[in-house]
PDB file of C-alpha atoms and ligand atoms in Angstrom:
ATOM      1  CA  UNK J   1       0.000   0.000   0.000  1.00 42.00           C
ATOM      2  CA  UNK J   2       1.188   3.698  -0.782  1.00 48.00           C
ATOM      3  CA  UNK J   3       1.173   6.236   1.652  1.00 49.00           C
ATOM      4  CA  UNK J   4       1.621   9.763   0.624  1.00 50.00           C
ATOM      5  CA  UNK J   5       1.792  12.647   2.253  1.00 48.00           C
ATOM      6  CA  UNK J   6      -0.590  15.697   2.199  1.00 47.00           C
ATOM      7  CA  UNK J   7       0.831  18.214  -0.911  1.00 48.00           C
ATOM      8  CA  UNK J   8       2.704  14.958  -2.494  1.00 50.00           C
ATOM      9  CA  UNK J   9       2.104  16.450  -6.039  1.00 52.00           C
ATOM     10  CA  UNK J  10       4.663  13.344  -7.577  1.00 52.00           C
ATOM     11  CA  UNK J  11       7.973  13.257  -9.454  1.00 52.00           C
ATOM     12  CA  UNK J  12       8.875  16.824 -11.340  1.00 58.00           C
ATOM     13  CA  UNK J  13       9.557  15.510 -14.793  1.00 69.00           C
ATOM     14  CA  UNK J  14      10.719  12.075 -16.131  1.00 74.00           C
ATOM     15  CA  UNK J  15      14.450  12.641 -15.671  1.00 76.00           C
ATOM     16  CA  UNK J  16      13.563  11.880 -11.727  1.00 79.00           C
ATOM     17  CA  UNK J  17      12.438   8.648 -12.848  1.00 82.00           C
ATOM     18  CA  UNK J  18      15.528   7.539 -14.152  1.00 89.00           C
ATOM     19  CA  UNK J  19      17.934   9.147 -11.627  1.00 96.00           C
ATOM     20  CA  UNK J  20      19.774   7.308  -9.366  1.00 97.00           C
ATOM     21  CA  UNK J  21      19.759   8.736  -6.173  1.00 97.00           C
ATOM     22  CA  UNK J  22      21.725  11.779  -5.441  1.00 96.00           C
ATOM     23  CA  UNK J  23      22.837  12.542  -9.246  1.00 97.00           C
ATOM     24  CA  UNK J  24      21.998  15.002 -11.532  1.00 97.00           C
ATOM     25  CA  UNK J  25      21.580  15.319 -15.064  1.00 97.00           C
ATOM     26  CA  UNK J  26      24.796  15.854 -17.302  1.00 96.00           C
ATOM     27  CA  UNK J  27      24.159  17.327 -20.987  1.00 94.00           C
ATOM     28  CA  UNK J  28      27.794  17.438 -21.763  1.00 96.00           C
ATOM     29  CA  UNK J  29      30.715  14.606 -21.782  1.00 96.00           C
ATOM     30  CA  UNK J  30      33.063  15.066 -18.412  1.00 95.00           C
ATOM     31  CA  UNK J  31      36.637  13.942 -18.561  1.00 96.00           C
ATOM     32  CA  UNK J  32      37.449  12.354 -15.683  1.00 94.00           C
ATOM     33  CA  UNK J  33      41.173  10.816 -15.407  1.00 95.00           C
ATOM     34  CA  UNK J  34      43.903   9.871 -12.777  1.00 94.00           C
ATOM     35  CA  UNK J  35      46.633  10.016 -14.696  1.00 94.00           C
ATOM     36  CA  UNK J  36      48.073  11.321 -18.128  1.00 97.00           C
ATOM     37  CA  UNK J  37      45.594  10.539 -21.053  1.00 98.00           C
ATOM     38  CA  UNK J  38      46.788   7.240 -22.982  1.00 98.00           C
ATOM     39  CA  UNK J  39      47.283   7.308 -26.879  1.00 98.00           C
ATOM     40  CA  UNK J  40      47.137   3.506 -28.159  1.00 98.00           C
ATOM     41  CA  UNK J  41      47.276   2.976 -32.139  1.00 98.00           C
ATOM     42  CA  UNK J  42      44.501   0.637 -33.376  1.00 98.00           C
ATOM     43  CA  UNK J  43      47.597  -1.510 -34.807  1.00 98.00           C
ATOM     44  CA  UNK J  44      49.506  -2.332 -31.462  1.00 98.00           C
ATOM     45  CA  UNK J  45      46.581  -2.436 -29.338  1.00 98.00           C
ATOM     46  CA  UNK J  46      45.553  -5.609 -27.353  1.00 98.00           C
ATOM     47  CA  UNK J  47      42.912  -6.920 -25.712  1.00 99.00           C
ATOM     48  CA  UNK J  48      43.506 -10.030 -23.630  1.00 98.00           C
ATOM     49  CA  UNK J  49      41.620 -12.425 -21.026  1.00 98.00           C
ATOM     50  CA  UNK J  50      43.803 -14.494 -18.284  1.00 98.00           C
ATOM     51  CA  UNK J  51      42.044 -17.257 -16.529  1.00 98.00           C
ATOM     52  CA  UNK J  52      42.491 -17.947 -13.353  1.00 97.00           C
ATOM     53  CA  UNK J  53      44.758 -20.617 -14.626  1.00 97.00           C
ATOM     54  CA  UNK J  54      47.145 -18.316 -16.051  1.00 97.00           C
ATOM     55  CA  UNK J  55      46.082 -19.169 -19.894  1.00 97.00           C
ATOM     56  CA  UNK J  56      45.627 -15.817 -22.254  1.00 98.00           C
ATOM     57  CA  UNK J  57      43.488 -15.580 -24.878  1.00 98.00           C
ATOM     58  CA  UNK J  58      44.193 -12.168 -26.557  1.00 98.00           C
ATOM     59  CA  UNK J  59      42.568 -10.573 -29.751  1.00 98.00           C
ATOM     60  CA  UNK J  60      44.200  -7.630 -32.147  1.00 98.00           C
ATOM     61  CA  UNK J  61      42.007  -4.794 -33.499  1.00 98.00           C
ATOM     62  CA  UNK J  62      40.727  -6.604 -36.319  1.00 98.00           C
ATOM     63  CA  UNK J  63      39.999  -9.781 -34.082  1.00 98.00           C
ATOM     64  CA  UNK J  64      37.790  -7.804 -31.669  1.00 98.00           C
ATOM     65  CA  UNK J  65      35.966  -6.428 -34.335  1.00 98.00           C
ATOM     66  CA  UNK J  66      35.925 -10.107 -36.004  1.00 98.00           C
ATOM     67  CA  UNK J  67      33.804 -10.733 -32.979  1.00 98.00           C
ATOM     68  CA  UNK J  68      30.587  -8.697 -34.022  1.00 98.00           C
ATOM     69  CA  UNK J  69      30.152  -5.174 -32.362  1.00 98.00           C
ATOM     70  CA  UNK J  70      26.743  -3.992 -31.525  1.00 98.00           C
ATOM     71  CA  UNK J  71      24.974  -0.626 -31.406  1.00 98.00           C
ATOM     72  CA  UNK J  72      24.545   0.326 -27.401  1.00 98.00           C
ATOM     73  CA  UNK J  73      22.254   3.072 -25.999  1.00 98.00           C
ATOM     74  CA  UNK J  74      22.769   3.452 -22.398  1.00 98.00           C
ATOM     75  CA  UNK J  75      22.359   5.434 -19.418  1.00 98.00           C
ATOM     76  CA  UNK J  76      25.616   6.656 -17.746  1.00 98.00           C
ATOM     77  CA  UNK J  77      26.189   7.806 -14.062  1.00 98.00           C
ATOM     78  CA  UNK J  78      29.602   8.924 -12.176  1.00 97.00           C
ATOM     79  CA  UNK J  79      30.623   9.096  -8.843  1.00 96.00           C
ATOM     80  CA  UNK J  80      31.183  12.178  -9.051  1.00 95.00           C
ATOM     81  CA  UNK J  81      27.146  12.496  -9.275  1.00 96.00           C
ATOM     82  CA  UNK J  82      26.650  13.652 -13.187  1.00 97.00           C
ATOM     83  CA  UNK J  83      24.431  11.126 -14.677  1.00 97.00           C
ATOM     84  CA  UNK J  84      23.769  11.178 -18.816  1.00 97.00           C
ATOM     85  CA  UNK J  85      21.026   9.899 -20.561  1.00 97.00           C
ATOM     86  CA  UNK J  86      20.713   8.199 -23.868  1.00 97.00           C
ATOM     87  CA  UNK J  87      24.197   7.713 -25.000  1.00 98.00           C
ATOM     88  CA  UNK J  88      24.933   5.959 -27.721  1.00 98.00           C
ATOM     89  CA  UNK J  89      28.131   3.472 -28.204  1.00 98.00           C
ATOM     90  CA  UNK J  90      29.394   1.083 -30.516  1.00 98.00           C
ATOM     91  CA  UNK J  91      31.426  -1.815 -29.409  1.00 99.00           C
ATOM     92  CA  UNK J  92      31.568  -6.009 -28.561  1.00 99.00           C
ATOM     93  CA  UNK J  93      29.923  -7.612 -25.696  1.00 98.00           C
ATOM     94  CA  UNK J  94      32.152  -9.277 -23.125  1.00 98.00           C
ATOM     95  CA  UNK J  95      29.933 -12.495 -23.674  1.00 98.00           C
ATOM     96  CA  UNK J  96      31.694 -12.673 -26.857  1.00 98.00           C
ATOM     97  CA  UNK J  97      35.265 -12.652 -25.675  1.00 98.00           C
ATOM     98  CA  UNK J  98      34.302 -14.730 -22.450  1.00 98.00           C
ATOM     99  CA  UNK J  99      33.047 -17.489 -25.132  1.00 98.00           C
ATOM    100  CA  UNK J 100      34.443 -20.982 -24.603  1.00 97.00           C
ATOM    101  CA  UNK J 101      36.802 -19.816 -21.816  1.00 97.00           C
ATOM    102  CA  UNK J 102      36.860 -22.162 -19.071  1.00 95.00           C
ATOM    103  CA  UNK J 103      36.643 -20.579 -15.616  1.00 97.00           C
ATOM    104  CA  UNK J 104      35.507 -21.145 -11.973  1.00 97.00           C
ATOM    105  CA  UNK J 105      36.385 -17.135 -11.432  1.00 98.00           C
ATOM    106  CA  UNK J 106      33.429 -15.122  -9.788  1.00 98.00           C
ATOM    107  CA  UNK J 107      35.486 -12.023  -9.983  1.00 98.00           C
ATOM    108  CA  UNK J 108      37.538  -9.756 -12.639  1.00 98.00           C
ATOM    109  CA  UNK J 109      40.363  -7.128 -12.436  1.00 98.00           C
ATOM    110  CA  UNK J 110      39.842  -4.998 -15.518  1.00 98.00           C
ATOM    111  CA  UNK J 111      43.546  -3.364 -16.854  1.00 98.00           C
ATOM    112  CA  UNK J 112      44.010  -0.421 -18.894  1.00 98.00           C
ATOM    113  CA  UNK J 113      47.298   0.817 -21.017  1.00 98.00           C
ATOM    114  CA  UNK J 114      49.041   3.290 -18.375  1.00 98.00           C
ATOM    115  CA  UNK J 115      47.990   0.973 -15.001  1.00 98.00           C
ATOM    116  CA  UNK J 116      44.457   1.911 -14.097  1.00 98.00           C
ATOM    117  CA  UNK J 117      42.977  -1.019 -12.314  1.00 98.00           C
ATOM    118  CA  UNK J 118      39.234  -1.722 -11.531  1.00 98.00           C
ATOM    119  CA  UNK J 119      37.385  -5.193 -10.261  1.00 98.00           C
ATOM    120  CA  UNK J 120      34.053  -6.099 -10.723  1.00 98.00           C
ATOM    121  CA  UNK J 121      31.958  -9.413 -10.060  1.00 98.00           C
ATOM    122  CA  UNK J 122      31.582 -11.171 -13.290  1.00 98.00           C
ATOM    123  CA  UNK J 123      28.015 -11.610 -12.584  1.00 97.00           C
ATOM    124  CA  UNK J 124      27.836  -7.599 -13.585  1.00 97.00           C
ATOM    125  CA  UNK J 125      29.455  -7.874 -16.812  1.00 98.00           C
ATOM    126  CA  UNK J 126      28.176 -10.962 -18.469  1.00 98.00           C
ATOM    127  CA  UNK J 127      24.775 -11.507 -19.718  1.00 98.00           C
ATOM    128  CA  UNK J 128      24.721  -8.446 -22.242  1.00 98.00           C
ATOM    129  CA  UNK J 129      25.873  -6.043 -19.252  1.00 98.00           C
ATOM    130  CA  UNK J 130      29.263  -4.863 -20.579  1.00 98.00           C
ATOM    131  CA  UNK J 131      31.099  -3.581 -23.702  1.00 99.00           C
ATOM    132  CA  UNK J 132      34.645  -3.212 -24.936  1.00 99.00           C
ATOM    133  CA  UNK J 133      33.614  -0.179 -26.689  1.00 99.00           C
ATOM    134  CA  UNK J 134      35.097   2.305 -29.694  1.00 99.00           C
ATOM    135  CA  UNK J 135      32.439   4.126 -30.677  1.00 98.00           C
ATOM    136  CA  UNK J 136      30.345   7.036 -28.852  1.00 98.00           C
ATOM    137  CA  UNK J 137      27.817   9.202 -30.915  1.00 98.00           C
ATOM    138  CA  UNK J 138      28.505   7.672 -34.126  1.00 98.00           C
ATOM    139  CA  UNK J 139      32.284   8.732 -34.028  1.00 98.00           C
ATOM    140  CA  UNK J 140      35.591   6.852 -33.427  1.00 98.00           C
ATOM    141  CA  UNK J 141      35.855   6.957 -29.351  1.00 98.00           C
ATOM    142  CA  UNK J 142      38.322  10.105 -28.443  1.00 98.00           C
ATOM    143  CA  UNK J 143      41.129   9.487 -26.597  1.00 98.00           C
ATOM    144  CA  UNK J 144      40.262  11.557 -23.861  1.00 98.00           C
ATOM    145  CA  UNK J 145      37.256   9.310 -23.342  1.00 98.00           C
ATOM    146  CA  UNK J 146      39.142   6.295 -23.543  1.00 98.00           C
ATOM    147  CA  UNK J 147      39.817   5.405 -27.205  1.00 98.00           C
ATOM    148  CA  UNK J 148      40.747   3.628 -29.254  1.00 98.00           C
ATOM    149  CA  UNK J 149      38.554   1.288 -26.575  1.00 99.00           C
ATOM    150  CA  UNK J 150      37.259   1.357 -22.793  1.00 99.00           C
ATOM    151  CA  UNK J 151      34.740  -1.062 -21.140  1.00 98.00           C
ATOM    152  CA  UNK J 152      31.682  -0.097 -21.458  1.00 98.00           C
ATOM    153  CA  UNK J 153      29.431  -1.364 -17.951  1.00 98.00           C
ATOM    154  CA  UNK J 154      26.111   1.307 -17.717  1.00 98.00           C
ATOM    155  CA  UNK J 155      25.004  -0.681 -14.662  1.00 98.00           C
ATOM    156  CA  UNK J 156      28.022   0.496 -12.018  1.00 98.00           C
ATOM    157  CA  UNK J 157      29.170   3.661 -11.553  1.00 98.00           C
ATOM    158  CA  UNK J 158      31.633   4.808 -14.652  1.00 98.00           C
ATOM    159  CA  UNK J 159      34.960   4.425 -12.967  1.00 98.00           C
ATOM    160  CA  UNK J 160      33.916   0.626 -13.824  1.00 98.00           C
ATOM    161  CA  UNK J 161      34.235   1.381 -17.164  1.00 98.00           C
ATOM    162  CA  UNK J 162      37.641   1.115 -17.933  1.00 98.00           C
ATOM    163  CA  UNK J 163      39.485   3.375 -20.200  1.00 98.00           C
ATOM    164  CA  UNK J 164      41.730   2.432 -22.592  1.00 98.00           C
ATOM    165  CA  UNK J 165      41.006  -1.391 -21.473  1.00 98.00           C
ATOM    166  CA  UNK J 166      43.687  -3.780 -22.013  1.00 98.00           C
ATOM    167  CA  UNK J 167      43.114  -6.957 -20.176  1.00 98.00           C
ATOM    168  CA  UNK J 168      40.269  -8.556 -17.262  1.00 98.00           C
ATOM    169  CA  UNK J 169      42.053 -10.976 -15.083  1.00 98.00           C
ATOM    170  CA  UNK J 170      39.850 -13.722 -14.054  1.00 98.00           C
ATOM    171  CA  UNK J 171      39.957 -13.882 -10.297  1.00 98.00           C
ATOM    172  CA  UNK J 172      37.944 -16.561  -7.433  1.00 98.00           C
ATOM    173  CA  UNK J 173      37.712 -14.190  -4.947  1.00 98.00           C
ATOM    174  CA  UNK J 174      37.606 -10.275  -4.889  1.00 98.00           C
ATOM    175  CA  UNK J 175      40.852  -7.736  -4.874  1.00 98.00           C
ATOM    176  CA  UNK J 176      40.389  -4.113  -4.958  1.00 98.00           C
ATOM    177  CA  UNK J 177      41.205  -1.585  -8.410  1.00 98.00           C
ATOM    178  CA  UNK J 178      42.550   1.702  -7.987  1.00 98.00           C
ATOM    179  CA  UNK J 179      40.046   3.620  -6.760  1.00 97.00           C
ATOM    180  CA  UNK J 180      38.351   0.573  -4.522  1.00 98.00           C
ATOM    181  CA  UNK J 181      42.055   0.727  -2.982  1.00 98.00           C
ATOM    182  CA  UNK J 182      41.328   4.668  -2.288  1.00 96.00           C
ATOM    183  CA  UNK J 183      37.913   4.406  -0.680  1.00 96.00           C
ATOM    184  CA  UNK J 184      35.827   4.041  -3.416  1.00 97.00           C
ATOM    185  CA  UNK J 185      33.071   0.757  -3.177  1.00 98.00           C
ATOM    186  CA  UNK J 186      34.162  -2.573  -4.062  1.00 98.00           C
ATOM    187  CA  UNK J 187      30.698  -2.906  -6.194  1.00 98.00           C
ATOM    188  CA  UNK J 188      29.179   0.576  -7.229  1.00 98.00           C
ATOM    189  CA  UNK J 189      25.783  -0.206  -8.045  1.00 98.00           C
ATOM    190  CA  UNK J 190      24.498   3.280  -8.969  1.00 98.00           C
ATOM    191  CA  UNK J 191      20.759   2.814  -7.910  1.00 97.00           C
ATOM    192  CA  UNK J 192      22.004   1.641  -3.871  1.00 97.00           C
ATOM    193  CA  UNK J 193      24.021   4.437  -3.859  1.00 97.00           C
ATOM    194  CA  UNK J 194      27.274   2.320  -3.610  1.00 98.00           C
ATOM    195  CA  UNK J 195      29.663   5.148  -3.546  1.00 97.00           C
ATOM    196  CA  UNK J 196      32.406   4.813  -0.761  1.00 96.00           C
ATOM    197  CA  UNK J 197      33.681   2.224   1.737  1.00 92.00           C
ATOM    198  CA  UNK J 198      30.716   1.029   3.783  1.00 85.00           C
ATOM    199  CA  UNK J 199      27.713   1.899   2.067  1.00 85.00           C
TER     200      UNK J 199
HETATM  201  N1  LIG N 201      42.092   4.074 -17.440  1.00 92.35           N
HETATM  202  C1  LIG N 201      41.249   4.830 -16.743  1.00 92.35           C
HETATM  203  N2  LIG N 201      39.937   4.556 -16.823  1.00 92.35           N
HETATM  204  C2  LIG N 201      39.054   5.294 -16.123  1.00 92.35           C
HETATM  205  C3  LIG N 201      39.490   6.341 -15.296  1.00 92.35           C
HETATM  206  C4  LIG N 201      40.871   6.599 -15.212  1.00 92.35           C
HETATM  207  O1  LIG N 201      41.326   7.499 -14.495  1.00 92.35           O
HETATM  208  N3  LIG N 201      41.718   5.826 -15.966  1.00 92.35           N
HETATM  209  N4  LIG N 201      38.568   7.074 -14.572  1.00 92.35           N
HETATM  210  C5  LIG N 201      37.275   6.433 -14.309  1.00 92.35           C
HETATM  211  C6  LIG N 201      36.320   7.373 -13.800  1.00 92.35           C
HETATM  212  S1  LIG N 201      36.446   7.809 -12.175  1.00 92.35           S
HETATM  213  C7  LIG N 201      35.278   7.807 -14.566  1.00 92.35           C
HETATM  214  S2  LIG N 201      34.023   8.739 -13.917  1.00 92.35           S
HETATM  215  C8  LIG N 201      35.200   7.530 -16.000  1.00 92.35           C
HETATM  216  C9  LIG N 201      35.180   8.813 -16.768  1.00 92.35           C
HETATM  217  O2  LIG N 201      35.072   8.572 -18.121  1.00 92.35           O
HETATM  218  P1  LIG N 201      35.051   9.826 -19.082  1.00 92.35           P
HETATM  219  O3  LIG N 201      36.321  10.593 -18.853  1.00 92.35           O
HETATM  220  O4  LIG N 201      34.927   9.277 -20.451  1.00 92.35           O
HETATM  221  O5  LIG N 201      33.849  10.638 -18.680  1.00 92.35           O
HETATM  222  O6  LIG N 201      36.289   6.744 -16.461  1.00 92.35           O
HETATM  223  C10 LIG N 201      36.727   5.759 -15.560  1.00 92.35           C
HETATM  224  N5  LIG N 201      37.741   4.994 -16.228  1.00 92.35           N
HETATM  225 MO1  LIG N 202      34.330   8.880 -11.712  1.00 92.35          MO
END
């Protein structure tokens, strides 16, 4: 049963409805980077996955797109409480990489060209969840924003979303990224407000 409360008039406008709680609506593109932006040539950059095991499978440029990229429109929400609505991304679900590897790992430490680190449960990132992605709004992905290719996972807060992606380590068993080693939340599920250490 609903209760409401005398002069409850409901939500404003439909951005409420799809903001998690405590952001706000973001019309431009933030750059938001530790670190010195990374410039990786389509022709030298790797992708890999390491299993638990220790076996690598990697793919070149031409091997991820081999793999069948799909058009992405997705909600996006930092930290840093901007959230942006309807973007639009080109790029290859992890599904497709993850295919045929054999693992018992529950967890993955995502790697980008210049160190960044970032874990997440691979629950969060298989199932259609997550992107290596290359494209935003129709154009190659800047730079700045990660290009040539960042992970792409809408449903955690962005510092999930690796830039400039390079390899996910398989892991049983959780380790913290960069910023879950500096007091951000090992999980960062936007809509529980998973921000910090302890929430
Ligand atoms: N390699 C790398 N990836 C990163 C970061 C970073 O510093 N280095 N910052 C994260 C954070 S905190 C956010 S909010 C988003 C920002 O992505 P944007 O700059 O494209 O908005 O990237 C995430 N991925
Ligand atoms: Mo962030």
């Amino acid at each position: 049963m609903a209760i409401f409360s005398p002069g409850f008039t409901g939500r404003r406008n439909t951005d409420d409805v799809k903001l998690p709680p405590g952001q706000y609506l973001e019309r431009g593109f933030p750059v938001l980077t530790a670190g010195p932006t990374q410039r990786i040539r389509t022709d030298q950059w790797e992708f890999s996955i390491v299993t638990e095991t220790g076996e690598k499978k990697a793919w070149n440029w031409q091997g991820m797109l081999d793999l069948g990229p799909e058009k992405i429109d997705t909600d996006i929400h930092c930290v840093t409480s901007w959230s942006k609505f309807g973007t639009t991304w080109k790029g290859v679900s992890l599904d497709k990489f993850l295919d045929g590897i054999e693992t018992t790992a529950d967890y993955v430490m995502a790697t980008s060209y210049g160190g960044y680190t970032t874990n997440l449960p691979l629950a969060e990132i298989t199932g259609g969840k997550a992107w290596v992605a290359y494209e935003f709004d129709g154009k190659d992905l800047h730079a700045e924003h990660g290009g040539p290719a960042r992970l792409l996972v809408p449903a955690l807060y962005f510092w999930k979303s690796a830039k400039w992606v390079t390899s996910l380590r398989l892991m049983n068993g959780d380790a913290p990224g960069f910023w879950e080693q500096n007091g951000y939340n090992m999980h960062g599920d936007p809509w529980r407000e998973e921000r910090y250490w302890g929430q």
